[in-house]
Amino acid sequence: MPAVQKLYDICKTTFTSSEKHPSAKAVQRVRSVIDKVKCTDVGLREGTLEEHERGFGFFGANGQGGRHSTMVARWAPPISYLHLHEDEQFSMGIFCLPTSAVIPLHNHPGMTVFSKLLYGSMHVKAYDWVLPGGDQELNASSSKARLAKLAVDHVLTAPCEAAILYPTSGGNLHAFTAITPCAVLDVLAPPYSAEGGRNCTYYRDLPYTIYSSCGSTLDQVEVDLDSANLAWLEEFQPPDDFVVQRGIYRGPKVVAWSILCIWLSVTRKFAYLRRLGLKPCFLPPEVQFYANIELHVTIEKFSICISF
């Protein structure tokens, strides 16, 4: 079975509407699968971009802002997004970044996110809100800036383990800067949704000292924080040269509700019914993988119907 199909199957059976946030055990189940995914498993090859195609992105040829950085940003190739799957519970996709491309600092409200670097190197900078509850505001004077603490500031180089962020920890607001051409496999649970109140908002980070003189800001927060790791995050619109284009996914097709996925879902629901004190009947082993299984669970009546 393709590695990407295994990832879909474990996500489909892990991220359900009955659980608001996945448990630590569930997170580890997904992590154990996504960590095994390689770029060749999703139809990608490292180093396929020619040097002249890479561009220098927003920060210019030497990686620093300069008088030519705006000019080169205009011809730098855009970031590509390869769509694999999305439903109400989770999404899977791959971001392909050319050298020096930047995905600005952005949030993931109420979401658990797995980011697996498939190839290349990139710098990751991430923050968490200082106040519990994620998007609650700690205003600085009359500005709309909010206080955040630095959670991650390092370089990732493939192969490496998947990074995981949570609704209120692990660096829920992050930014990526490609040091070399790189690709990141993302699993979002749940995905962004305007209807669900999970909009993607972009921020820029400002030094803590800018607003610290407005009052004893740290006195408002009952935590021990080093001001060197604090910053004000202010909403902003990304520059016009920030472009993400839809790419073509050339890897193995993800099959919705594969036989393995169906069986994992069935056994999980059986385990839940057992905890309720029920005794569901299992299909014989020779039928498990060849039957057309349709499962209906009505918790109110504690009934289960299996047809094949």
Short mmCIF file of N, CA, C and O in Angstrom, two decimals, residues 157-286:
data_model
loop_
_atom_site.label_atom_id
_atom_site.label_comp_id
_atom_site.label_asym_id
_atom_site.label_seq_id
_atom_site.Cartn_x
_atom_site.Cartn_y
_atom_site.Cartn_z
N THR A 157 16.40 20.37 8.25
CA THR A 157 16.99 19.79 7.05
C THR A 157 16.52 18.35 6.94
O THR A 157 16.64 17.57 7.89
N ALA A 158 15.96 18.00 5.80
CA ALA A 158 15.48 16.63 5.59
C ALA A 158 16.68 15.68 5.44
O ALA A 158 17.72 16.07 4.92
N PRO A 159 16.54 14.44 5.93
CA PRO A 159 15.35 13.87 6.57
C PRO A 159 15.28 14.26 8.05
O PRO A 159 16.28 14.36 8.73
N CYS A 160 14.06 14.48 8.52
CA CYS A 160 13.84 14.83 9.91
C CYS A 160 12.42 14.45 10.30
O CYS A 160 11.59 14.17 9.45
N GLU A 161 12.17 14.44 11.60
CA GLU A 161 10.83 14.11 12.08
C GLU A 161 9.85 15.22 11.76
O GLU A 161 10.22 16.38 11.58
N ALA A 162 8.59 14.86 11.71
CA ALA A 162 7.54 15.85 11.47
C ALA A 162 7.42 16.79 12.67
O ALA A 162 7.54 16.37 13.83
N ALA A 163 7.20 18.06 12.38
CA ALA A 163 6.93 19.04 13.43
C ALA A 163 5.42 19.04 13.69
O ALA A 163 4.63 18.93 12.76
N ILE A 164 5.04 19.15 14.96
CA ILE A 164 3.63 19.13 15.33
C ILE A 164 3.31 20.38 16.13
O ILE A 164 4.02 20.72 17.09
N LEU A 165 2.27 21.08 15.74
CA LEU A 165 1.80 22.22 16.52
C LEU A 165 0.36 21.98 16.94
O LEU A 165 -0.39 21.26 16.28
N TYR A 166 0.01 22.57 18.06
CA TYR A 166 -1.29 22.35 18.68
C TYR A 166 -2.05 23.68 18.77
O TYR A 166 -1.48 24.75 18.53
N PRO A 167 -3.33 23.65 19.15
CA PRO A 167 -4.10 24.90 19.20
C PRO A 167 -3.48 25.99 20.07
O PRO A 167 -3.60 27.17 19.74
N THR A 168 -2.82 25.62 21.17
CA THR A 168 -2.27 26.63 22.07
C THR A 168 -0.80 26.42 22.39
O THR A 168 -0.26 27.09 23.27
N SER A 169 -0.13 25.50 21.71
CA SER A 169 1.27 25.24 22.01
C SER A 169 1.98 24.66 20.79
O SER A 169 1.35 24.34 19.77
N GLY A 170 3.30 24.56 20.90
CA GLY A 170 4.08 23.97 19.83
C GLY A 170 4.41 24.91 18.70
O GLY A 170 5.04 24.53 17.72
N GLY A 171 4.00 26.19 18.82
CA GLY A 171 4.24 27.15 17.75
C GLY A 171 3.09 27.23 16.79
O GLY A 171 3.25 27.02 15.59
N ASN A 172 1.89 27.55 17.30
CA ASN A 172 0.68 27.56 16.46
C ASN A 172 0.74 28.59 15.34
O ASN A 172 0.07 28.45 14.32
N LEU A 173 1.52 29.63 15.53
CA LEU A 173 1.70 30.63 14.48
C LEU A 173 3.12 30.47 13.94
O LEU A 173 4.10 30.65 14.68
N HIS A 174 3.27 30.10 12.69
CA HIS A 174 4.61 29.86 12.18
C HIS A 174 4.84 30.48 10.81
O HIS A 174 3.90 30.81 10.08
N ALA A 175 6.13 30.61 10.48
CA ALA A 175 6.56 31.13 9.19
C ALA A 175 7.66 30.23 8.65
O ALA A 175 8.49 29.73 9.42
N PHE A 176 7.66 30.02 7.33
CA PHE A 176 8.68 29.20 6.68
C PHE A 176 9.50 30.06 5.73
O PHE A 176 8.94 30.86 4.97
N THR A 177 10.81 29.86 5.73
CA THR A 177 11.70 30.47 4.75
C THR A 177 12.56 29.37 4.15
O THR A 177 13.29 28.68 4.88
N ALA A 178 12.49 29.19 2.85
CA ALA A 178 13.24 28.13 2.19
C ALA A 178 14.70 28.52 2.04
O ALA A 178 15.03 29.53 1.41
N ILE A 179 15.59 27.73 2.62
CA ILE A 179 17.02 27.95 2.47
C ILE A 179 17.51 27.34 1.15
O ILE A 179 18.36 27.88 0.46
N THR A 180 16.93 26.20 0.82
CA THR A 180 17.14 25.54 -0.47
C THR A 180 15.76 25.20 -1.01
O THR A 180 14.76 25.33 -0.29
N PRO A 181 15.65 24.76 -2.26
CA PRO A 181 14.34 24.25 -2.69
C PRO A 181 13.88 23.16 -1.72
O PRO A 181 14.66 22.28 -1.34
N CYS A 182 12.63 23.21 -1.30
CA CYS A 182 12.16 22.25 -0.31
C CYS A 182 10.67 21.99 -0.50
O CYS A 182 9.98 22.73 -1.21
N ALA A 183 10.20 20.93 0.12
CA ALA A 183 8.79 20.57 0.05
C ALA A 183 8.34 20.13 1.43
O ALA A 183 9.05 19.41 2.14
N VAL A 184 7.14 20.56 1.81
CA VAL A 184 6.58 20.26 3.13
C VAL A 184 5.22 19.61 2.97
O VAL A 184 4.32 20.17 2.34
N LEU A 185 5.07 18.44 3.54
CA LEU A 185 3.78 17.75 3.57
C LEU A 185 3.04 18.19 4.82
O LEU A 185 3.54 18.04 5.94
N ASP A 186 1.85 18.75 4.63
CA ASP A 186 1.05 19.27 5.75
C ASP A 186 -0.22 18.46 5.94
O ASP A 186 -0.92 18.15 4.97
N VAL A 187 -0.52 18.14 7.19
CA VAL A 187 -1.81 17.57 7.58
C VAL A 187 -2.43 18.53 8.59
O VAL A 187 -1.83 18.79 9.64
N LEU A 188 -3.59 19.06 8.28
CA LEU A 188 -4.29 20.00 9.16
C LEU A 188 -5.56 19.33 9.67
O LEU A 188 -6.37 18.84 8.89
N ALA A 189 -5.74 19.35 11.00
CA ALA A 189 -6.92 18.72 11.58
C ALA A 189 -7.49 19.62 12.68
O ALA A 189 -6.87 19.76 13.74
N PRO A 190 -8.65 20.22 12.42
CA PRO A 190 -9.38 20.26 11.15
C PRO A 190 -8.76 21.30 10.22
O PRO A 190 -7.91 22.09 10.64
N PRO A 191 -9.18 21.34 8.95
CA PRO A 191 -8.63 22.32 8.01
C PRO A 191 -9.21 23.72 8.24
O PRO A 191 -10.13 23.90 9.04
N TYR A 192 -8.66 24.69 7.53
CA TYR A 192 -9.23 26.04 7.58
C TYR A 192 -10.67 26.01 7.10
O TYR A 192 -11.03 25.26 6.20
N SER A 193 -11.50 26.84 7.72
CA SER A 193 -12.92 26.90 7.35
C SER A 193 -13.51 28.21 7.83
O SER A 193 -13.51 28.50 9.03
N ALA A 194 -13.99 29.01 6.88
CA ALA A 194 -14.63 30.27 7.26
C ALA A 194 -15.89 30.00 8.06
O ALA A 194 -16.19 30.70 9.04
N GLU A 195 -16.66 28.98 7.65
CA GLU A 195 -17.89 28.63 8.36
C GLU A 195 -17.60 28.16 9.77
O GLU A 195 -18.36 28.39 10.70
N GLY A 196 -16.46 27.48 9.95
CA GLY A 196 -16.11 26.97 11.27
C GLY A 196 -15.33 27.96 12.11
O GLY A 196 -14.90 27.64 13.22
N GLY A 197 -15.13 29.18 11.59
CA GLY A 197 -14.42 30.20 12.34
C GLY A 197 -12.91 30.00 12.35
O GLY A 197 -12.21 30.54 13.22
N ARG A 198 -12.40 29.23 11.39
CA ARG A 198 -10.96 28.95 11.33
C ARG A 198 -10.38 29.64 10.09
O ARG A 198 -10.07 28.99 9.09
N ASN A 199 -10.25 30.93 10.16
CA ASN A 199 -9.68 31.70 9.06
C ASN A 199 -8.17 31.79 9.21
O ASN A 199 -7.64 31.83 10.33
N CYS A 200 -7.47 31.87 8.09
CA CYS A 200 -6.03 32.04 8.11
C CYS A 200 -5.72 33.53 8.18
O CYS A 200 -6.12 34.30 7.30
N THR A 201 -5.02 33.94 9.24
CA THR A 201 -4.65 35.34 9.43
C THR A 201 -3.13 35.45 9.42
O THR A 201 -2.44 34.65 10.05
N TYR A 202 -2.62 36.46 8.72
CA TYR A 202 -1.18 36.68 8.63
C TYR A 202 -0.74 37.77 9.61
O TYR A 202 -1.50 38.71 9.89
N TYR A 203 0.47 37.62 10.10
CA TYR A 203 1.01 38.54 11.10
C TYR A 203 2.44 38.93 10.75
O TYR A 203 3.13 38.24 10.02
N ARG A 204 2.86 40.04 11.32
CA ARG A 204 4.28 40.38 11.34
C ARG A 204 4.68 40.56 12.79
O ARG A 204 3.89 41.06 13.62
N ASP A 205 5.90 40.16 13.12
CA ASP A 205 6.35 40.25 14.51
C ASP A 205 7.13 41.53 14.72
O ASP A 205 7.95 41.94 13.90
N LEU A 206 6.84 42.18 15.84
CA LEU A 206 7.47 43.44 16.22
C LEU A 206 8.18 43.24 17.55
O LEU A 206 7.73 42.47 18.40
N PRO A 207 9.32 43.91 17.77
CA PRO A 207 10.06 43.75 19.02
C PRO A 207 9.19 44.08 20.24
O PRO A 207 8.37 45.00 20.20
N TYR A 208 9.40 43.34 21.29
CA TYR A 208 8.63 43.55 22.50
C TYR A 208 8.82 44.95 23.07
O TYR A 208 7.90 45.55 23.63
N THR A 209 10.02 45.50 22.89
CA THR A 209 10.33 46.80 23.47
C THR A 209 9.52 47.95 22.87
O THR A 209 9.43 49.03 23.46
N ILE A 210 8.92 47.74 21.71
CA ILE A 210 8.15 48.79 21.06
C ILE A 210 6.98 49.25 21.94
O ILE A 210 6.69 50.44 22.06
N TYR A 211 6.30 48.30 22.58
CA TYR A 211 5.12 48.64 23.38
C TYR A 211 5.32 48.40 24.87
O TYR A 211 4.43 48.68 25.66
N SER A 212 6.46 47.86 25.27
CA SER A 212 6.64 47.52 26.68
C SER A 212 6.61 48.75 27.58
O SER A 212 6.27 48.66 28.76
N SER A 213 6.95 49.91 27.03
CA SER A 213 6.94 51.13 27.83
C SER A 213 5.54 51.67 28.07
O SER A 213 5.35 52.61 28.85
N CYS A 214 4.52 51.06 27.41
CA CYS A 214 3.15 51.56 27.57
C CYS A 214 2.56 51.18 28.92
O CYS A 214 1.54 51.69 29.33
N GLY A 215 3.21 50.26 29.59
CA GLY A 215 2.68 49.82 30.88
C GLY A 215 3.37 48.54 31.28
O GLY A 215 4.17 47.98 30.54
N SER A 216 3.09 48.07 32.48
CA SER A 216 3.71 46.84 32.96
C SER A 216 3.00 45.65 32.34
O SER A 216 2.23 44.95 33.00
N THR A 217 3.28 45.41 31.07
CA THR A 217 2.58 44.37 30.32
C THR A 217 2.74 43.00 30.95
O THR A 217 1.79 42.25 31.10
N LEU A 218 3.96 42.67 31.35
CA LEU A 218 4.20 41.34 31.90
C LEU A 218 3.46 41.13 33.21
O LEU A 218 3.16 39.99 33.58
N ASP A 219 3.15 42.21 33.94
CA ASP A 219 2.42 42.06 35.19
C ASP A 219 1.01 41.55 34.94
O ASP A 219 0.36 41.03 35.85
N GLN A 220 0.50 41.67 33.71
CA GLN A 220 -0.84 41.21 33.41
C GLN A 220 -0.89 39.71 33.15
O GLN A 220 -1.94 39.12 33.07
N VAL A 221 0.29 39.11 33.00
CA VAL A 221 0.36 37.70 32.65
C VAL A 221 0.98 36.93 33.79
O VAL A 221 2.10 37.20 34.21
N GLU A 222 0.25 35.95 34.29
CA GLU A 222 0.71 35.19 35.44
C GLU A 222 1.61 34.04 35.01
O GLU A 222 1.37 32.87 35.29
N VAL A 223 2.67 34.34 34.27
CA VAL A 223 3.65 33.35 33.85
C VAL A 223 5.02 33.99 33.91
O VAL A 223 5.16 35.21 33.86
N ASP A 224 6.04 33.15 34.05
CA ASP A 224 7.40 33.63 34.11
C ASP A 224 7.97 33.63 32.70
O ASP A 224 8.23 32.57 32.13
N LEU A 225 8.15 34.80 32.09
CA LEU A 225 8.59 34.89 30.72
C LEU A 225 9.84 35.75 30.62
O LEU A 225 10.01 36.73 31.34
N ASP A 226 10.71 35.37 29.70
CA ASP A 226 11.89 36.16 29.38
C ASP A 226 11.50 37.12 28.26
O ASP A 226 11.07 36.69 27.18
N SER A 227 11.65 38.41 28.51
CA SER A 227 11.22 39.40 27.52
C SER A 227 11.96 39.24 26.20
O SER A 227 11.47 39.68 25.15
N ALA A 228 13.14 38.60 26.22
CA ALA A 228 13.89 38.39 24.99
C ALA A 228 13.16 37.45 24.03
O ALA A 228 13.41 37.47 22.83
N ASN A 229 12.28 36.63 24.57
CA ASN A 229 11.52 35.67 23.74
C ASN A 229 10.10 36.15 23.45
O ASN A 229 9.28 35.38 22.97
N LEU A 230 9.82 37.42 23.74
CA LEU A 230 8.49 37.96 23.50
C LEU A 230 8.48 38.86 22.27
O LEU A 230 9.49 39.48 21.92
N ALA A 231 7.34 38.93 21.64
CA ALA A 231 7.17 39.81 20.48
C ALA A 231 5.70 40.19 20.38
O ALA A 231 4.82 39.49 20.89
N TRP A 232 5.45 41.31 19.73
CA TRP A 232 4.08 41.71 19.43
C TRP A 232 3.76 41.26 18.01
O TRP A 232 4.52 41.52 17.08
N LEU A 233 2.64 40.60 17.86
CA LEU A 233 2.22 40.15 16.53
C LEU A 233 1.08 41.03 16.06
O LEU A 233 0.07 41.18 16.74
N GLU A 234 1.26 41.60 14.89
CA GLU A 234 0.30 42.54 14.33
C GLU A 234 -0.23 42.00 13.00
O GLU A 234 0.56 41.57 12.14
N GLU A 235 -1.54 41.99 12.85
CA GLU A 235 -2.12 41.50 11.60
C GLU A 235 -1.69 42.36 10.43
O GLU A 235 -1.54 43.57 10.55
N PHE A 236 -1.48 41.69 9.28
CA PHE A 236 -1.15 42.45 8.08
C PHE A 236 -1.50 41.62 6.85
O PHE A 236 -1.72 40.40 6.94
N GLN A 237 -1.59 42.27 5.73
CA GLN A 237 -1.83 41.60 4.46
C GLN A 237 -0.50 41.27 3.81
O GLN A 237 0.37 42.14 3.70
N PRO A 238 -0.30 40.03 3.38
CA PRO A 238 0.97 39.66 2.74
C PRO A 238 1.22 40.53 1.51
O PRO A 238 0.28 41.04 0.88
N PRO A 239 2.48 40.72 1.14
CA PRO A 239 2.80 41.53 -0.05
C PRO A 239 2.26 40.89 -1.32
O PRO A 239 1.98 39.69 -1.37
N ASP A 240 2.15 41.71 -2.35
CA ASP A 240 1.60 41.22 -3.62
C ASP A 240 2.43 40.11 -4.25
O ASP A 240 1.92 39.29 -5.01
N ASP A 241 3.74 40.09 -3.92
CA ASP A 241 4.59 39.06 -4.52
C ASP A 241 4.49 37.72 -3.80
O ASP A 241 5.15 36.76 -4.19
N PHE A 242 3.68 37.65 -2.74
CA PHE A 242 3.44 36.36 -2.10
C PHE A 242 2.35 35.64 -2.89
O PHE A 242 1.17 35.98 -2.81
N VAL A 243 2.76 34.64 -3.65
CA VAL A 243 1.85 33.92 -4.53
C VAL A 243 1.97 32.42 -4.28
O VAL A 243 3.08 31.88 -4.23
N VAL A 244 0.84 31.78 -4.08
CA VAL A 244 0.79 30.31 -3.98
C VAL A 244 -0.08 29.81 -5.12
O VAL A 244 -1.27 30.11 -5.18
N GLN A 245 0.52 29.07 -6.04
CA GLN A 245 -0.22 28.56 -7.18
C GLN A 245 -0.54 27.09 -6.99
O GLN A 245 0.14 26.37 -6.25
N ARG A 246 -1.60 26.64 -7.63
CA ARG A 246 -2.01 25.25 -7.56
C ARG A 246 -1.12 24.42 -8.48
O ARG A 246 -1.02 24.69 -9.68
N GLY A 247 -0.43 23.45 -7.92
CA GLY A 247 0.43 22.57 -8.69
C GLY A 247 -0.27 21.27 -9.04
O GLY A 247 -1.40 21.02 -8.62
N ILE A 248 0.41 20.45 -9.78
CA ILE A 248 -0.14 19.15 -10.20
C ILE A 248 0.48 18.05 -9.36
O ILE A 248 1.71 17.87 -9.37
N TYR A 249 -0.33 17.34 -8.63
CA TYR A 249 0.14 16.22 -7.83
C TYR A 249 0.32 15.01 -8.72
O TYR A 249 -0.62 14.57 -9.39
N ARG A 250 1.53 14.45 -8.74
CA ARG A 250 1.84 13.33 -9.63
C ARG A 250 2.12 12.03 -8.88
O ARG A 250 2.60 11.06 -9.47
N GLY A 251 1.81 12.03 -7.60
CA GLY A 251 2.04 10.82 -6.81
C GLY A 251 0.86 9.87 -6.85
O GLY A 251 -0.11 10.08 -7.59
N PRO A 252 0.93 8.79 -6.07
CA PRO A 252 -0.16 7.81 -6.01
C PRO A 252 -1.47 8.47 -5.60
O PRO A 252 -1.50 9.32 -4.71
N LYS A 253 -2.54 8.07 -6.25
CA LYS A 253 -3.85 8.63 -5.94
C LYS A 253 -4.32 8.17 -4.56
O LYS A 253 -4.17 7.01 -4.20
N VAL A 254 -4.87 9.10 -3.82
CA VAL A 254 -5.42 8.77 -2.50
C VAL A 254 -6.84 8.27 -2.70
O VAL A 254 -7.69 8.96 -3.28
N VAL A 255 -7.10 7.05 -2.25
CA VAL A 255 -8.42 6.43 -2.39
C VAL A 255 -9.22 6.66 -1.12
O VAL A 255 -8.81 6.22 -0.04
N ALA A 256 -10.33 7.36 -1.24
CA ALA A 256 -11.18 7.60 -0.07
C ALA A 256 -11.79 6.30 0.41
O ALA A 256 -12.33 5.52 -0.36
N TRP A 257 -11.68 6.11 1.71
CA TRP A 257 -12.26 4.92 2.34
C TRP A 257 -11.78 3.63 1.67
O TRP A 257 -12.55 2.86 1.12
N SER A 258 -10.46 3.42 1.74
CA SER A 258 -9.91 2.15 1.29
C SER A 258 -10.39 1.03 2.21
O SER A 258 -10.93 1.28 3.29
N ILE A 259 -10.18 -0.20 1.81
CA ILE A 259 -10.63 -1.35 2.61
C ILE A 259 -10.01 -1.31 4.00
O ILE A 259 -10.67 -1.56 5.01
N LEU A 260 -8.70 -0.98 4.06
CA LEU A 260 -8.04 -0.90 5.36
C LEU A 260 -8.68 0.18 6.22
O LEU A 260 -8.93 -0.01 7.41
N CYS A 261 -8.95 1.33 5.59
CA CYS A 261 -9.55 2.44 6.32
C CYS A 261 -10.93 2.06 6.86
O CYS A 261 -11.28 2.38 7.99
N ILE A 262 -11.72 1.37 6.04
CA ILE A 262 -13.05 0.93 6.48
C ILE A 262 -12.93 -0.01 7.68
O ILE A 262 -13.64 0.14 8.67
N TRP A 263 -11.99 -0.94 7.58
CA TRP A 263 -11.88 -1.89 8.68
C TRP A 263 -11.39 -1.23 9.96
O TRP A 263 -11.87 -1.54 11.05
N LEU A 264 -10.45 -0.29 9.84
CA LEU A 264 -10.00 0.44 11.02
C LEU A 264 -11.15 1.21 11.65
O LEU A 264 -11.29 1.27 12.87
N SER A 265 -12.00 1.81 10.81
CA SER A 265 -13.14 2.56 11.31
C SER A 265 -14.13 1.64 12.01
O SER A 265 -14.66 1.96 13.08
N VAL A 266 -14.39 0.48 11.41
CA VAL A 266 -15.32 -0.47 12.00
C VAL A 266 -14.83 -0.95 13.35
O VAL A 266 -15.57 -0.94 14.34
N THR A 267 -13.56 -1.36 13.43
CA THR A 267 -13.04 -1.89 14.69
C THR A 267 -13.00 -0.81 15.77
O THR A 267 -13.20 -1.09 16.94
N ARG A 268 -12.75 0.44 15.35
CA ARG A 268 -12.75 1.53 16.33
C ARG A 268 -14.14 1.73 16.91
O ARG A 268 -14.30 1.94 18.11
N LYS A 269 -15.16 1.68 16.04
CA LYS A 269 -16.53 1.84 16.53
C LYS A 269 -16.94 0.66 17.40
O LYS A 269 -17.69 0.80 18.37
N PHE A 270 -16.46 -0.54 17.03
CA PHE A 270 -16.74 -1.71 17.87
C PHE A 270 -16.15 -1.53 19.27
O PHE A 270 -16.77 -1.87 20.27
N ALA A 271 -14.91 -1.02 19.32
CA ALA A 271 -14.27 -0.79 20.62
C ALA A 271 -15.08 0.19 21.44
O ALA A 271 -15.22 0.04 22.66
N TYR A 272 -15.63 1.21 20.79
CA TYR A 272 -16.45 2.20 21.50
C TYR A 272 -17.72 1.55 22.05
O TYR A 272 -18.13 1.79 23.18
N LEU A 273 -18.33 0.67 21.23
CA LEU A 273 -19.54 -0.01 21.70
C LEU A 273 -19.24 -0.94 22.87
O LEU A 273 -20.07 -1.10 23.77
N ARG A 274 -18.06 -1.54 22.86
CA ARG A 274 -17.69 -2.40 23.98
C ARG A 274 -17.62 -1.60 25.27
O ARG A 274 -18.00 -2.06 26.34
N ARG A 275 -17.08 -0.38 25.16
CA ARG A 275 -17.00 0.46 26.36
C ARG A 275 -18.38 0.82 26.88
O ARG A 275 -18.54 1.15 28.05
N LEU A 276 -19.38 0.76 25.99
CA LEU A 276 -20.75 1.00 26.42
C LEU A 276 -21.41 -0.26 27.00
O LEU A 276 -22.56 -0.23 27.39
N GLY A 277 -20.64 -1.35 26.99
CA GLY A 277 -21.17 -2.59 27.53
C GLY A 277 -21.87 -3.45 26.50
O GLY A 277 -22.53 -4.43 26.86
N LEU A 278 -21.75 -3.12 25.22
CA LEU A 278 -22.40 -3.89 24.16
C LEU A 278 -21.46 -4.98 23.65
O LEU A 278 -20.26 -4.96 23.87
N LYS A 279 -22.01 -5.95 22.93
CA LYS A 279 -21.24 -7.06 22.39
C LYS A 279 -21.50 -7.20 20.89
O LYS A 279 -22.28 -8.06 20.46
N PRO A 280 -20.87 -6.34 20.08
CA PRO A 280 -21.08 -6.44 18.64
C PRO A 280 -20.47 -7.71 18.07
O PRO A 280 -19.52 -8.24 18.61
N CYS A 281 -21.04 -8.16 16.98
CA CYS A 281 -20.54 -9.36 16.31
C CYS A 281 -19.52 -8.96 15.24
O CYS A 281 -19.76 -8.05 14.46
N PHE A 282 -18.40 -9.67 15.20
CA PHE A 282 -17.37 -9.38 14.21
C PHE A 282 -17.58 -10.25 12.97
O PHE A 282 -18.05 -11.38 13.05
N LEU A 283 -17.19 -9.70 11.84
CA LEU A 283 -17.22 -10.49 10.61
C LEU A 283 -16.09 -11.50 10.65
O LEU A 283 -15.03 -11.24 11.21
N PRO A 284 -16.27 -12.66 10.02
CA PRO A 284 -15.19 -13.63 9.96
C PRO A 284 -13.99 -13.05 9.21
O PRO A 284 -14.16 -12.19 8.34
N PRO A 285 -12.77 -13.50 9.51
CA PRO A 285 -11.58 -12.93 8.88
C PRO A 285 -11.61 -12.98 7.36
O PRO A 285 -11.15 -12.05 6.70
N GLU A 286 -12.14 -14.06 6.79
CA GLU A 286 -12.14 -14.18 5.34
C GLU A 286 -13.10 -13.18 4.67
O GLU A 286 -13.02 -12.94 3.46
#
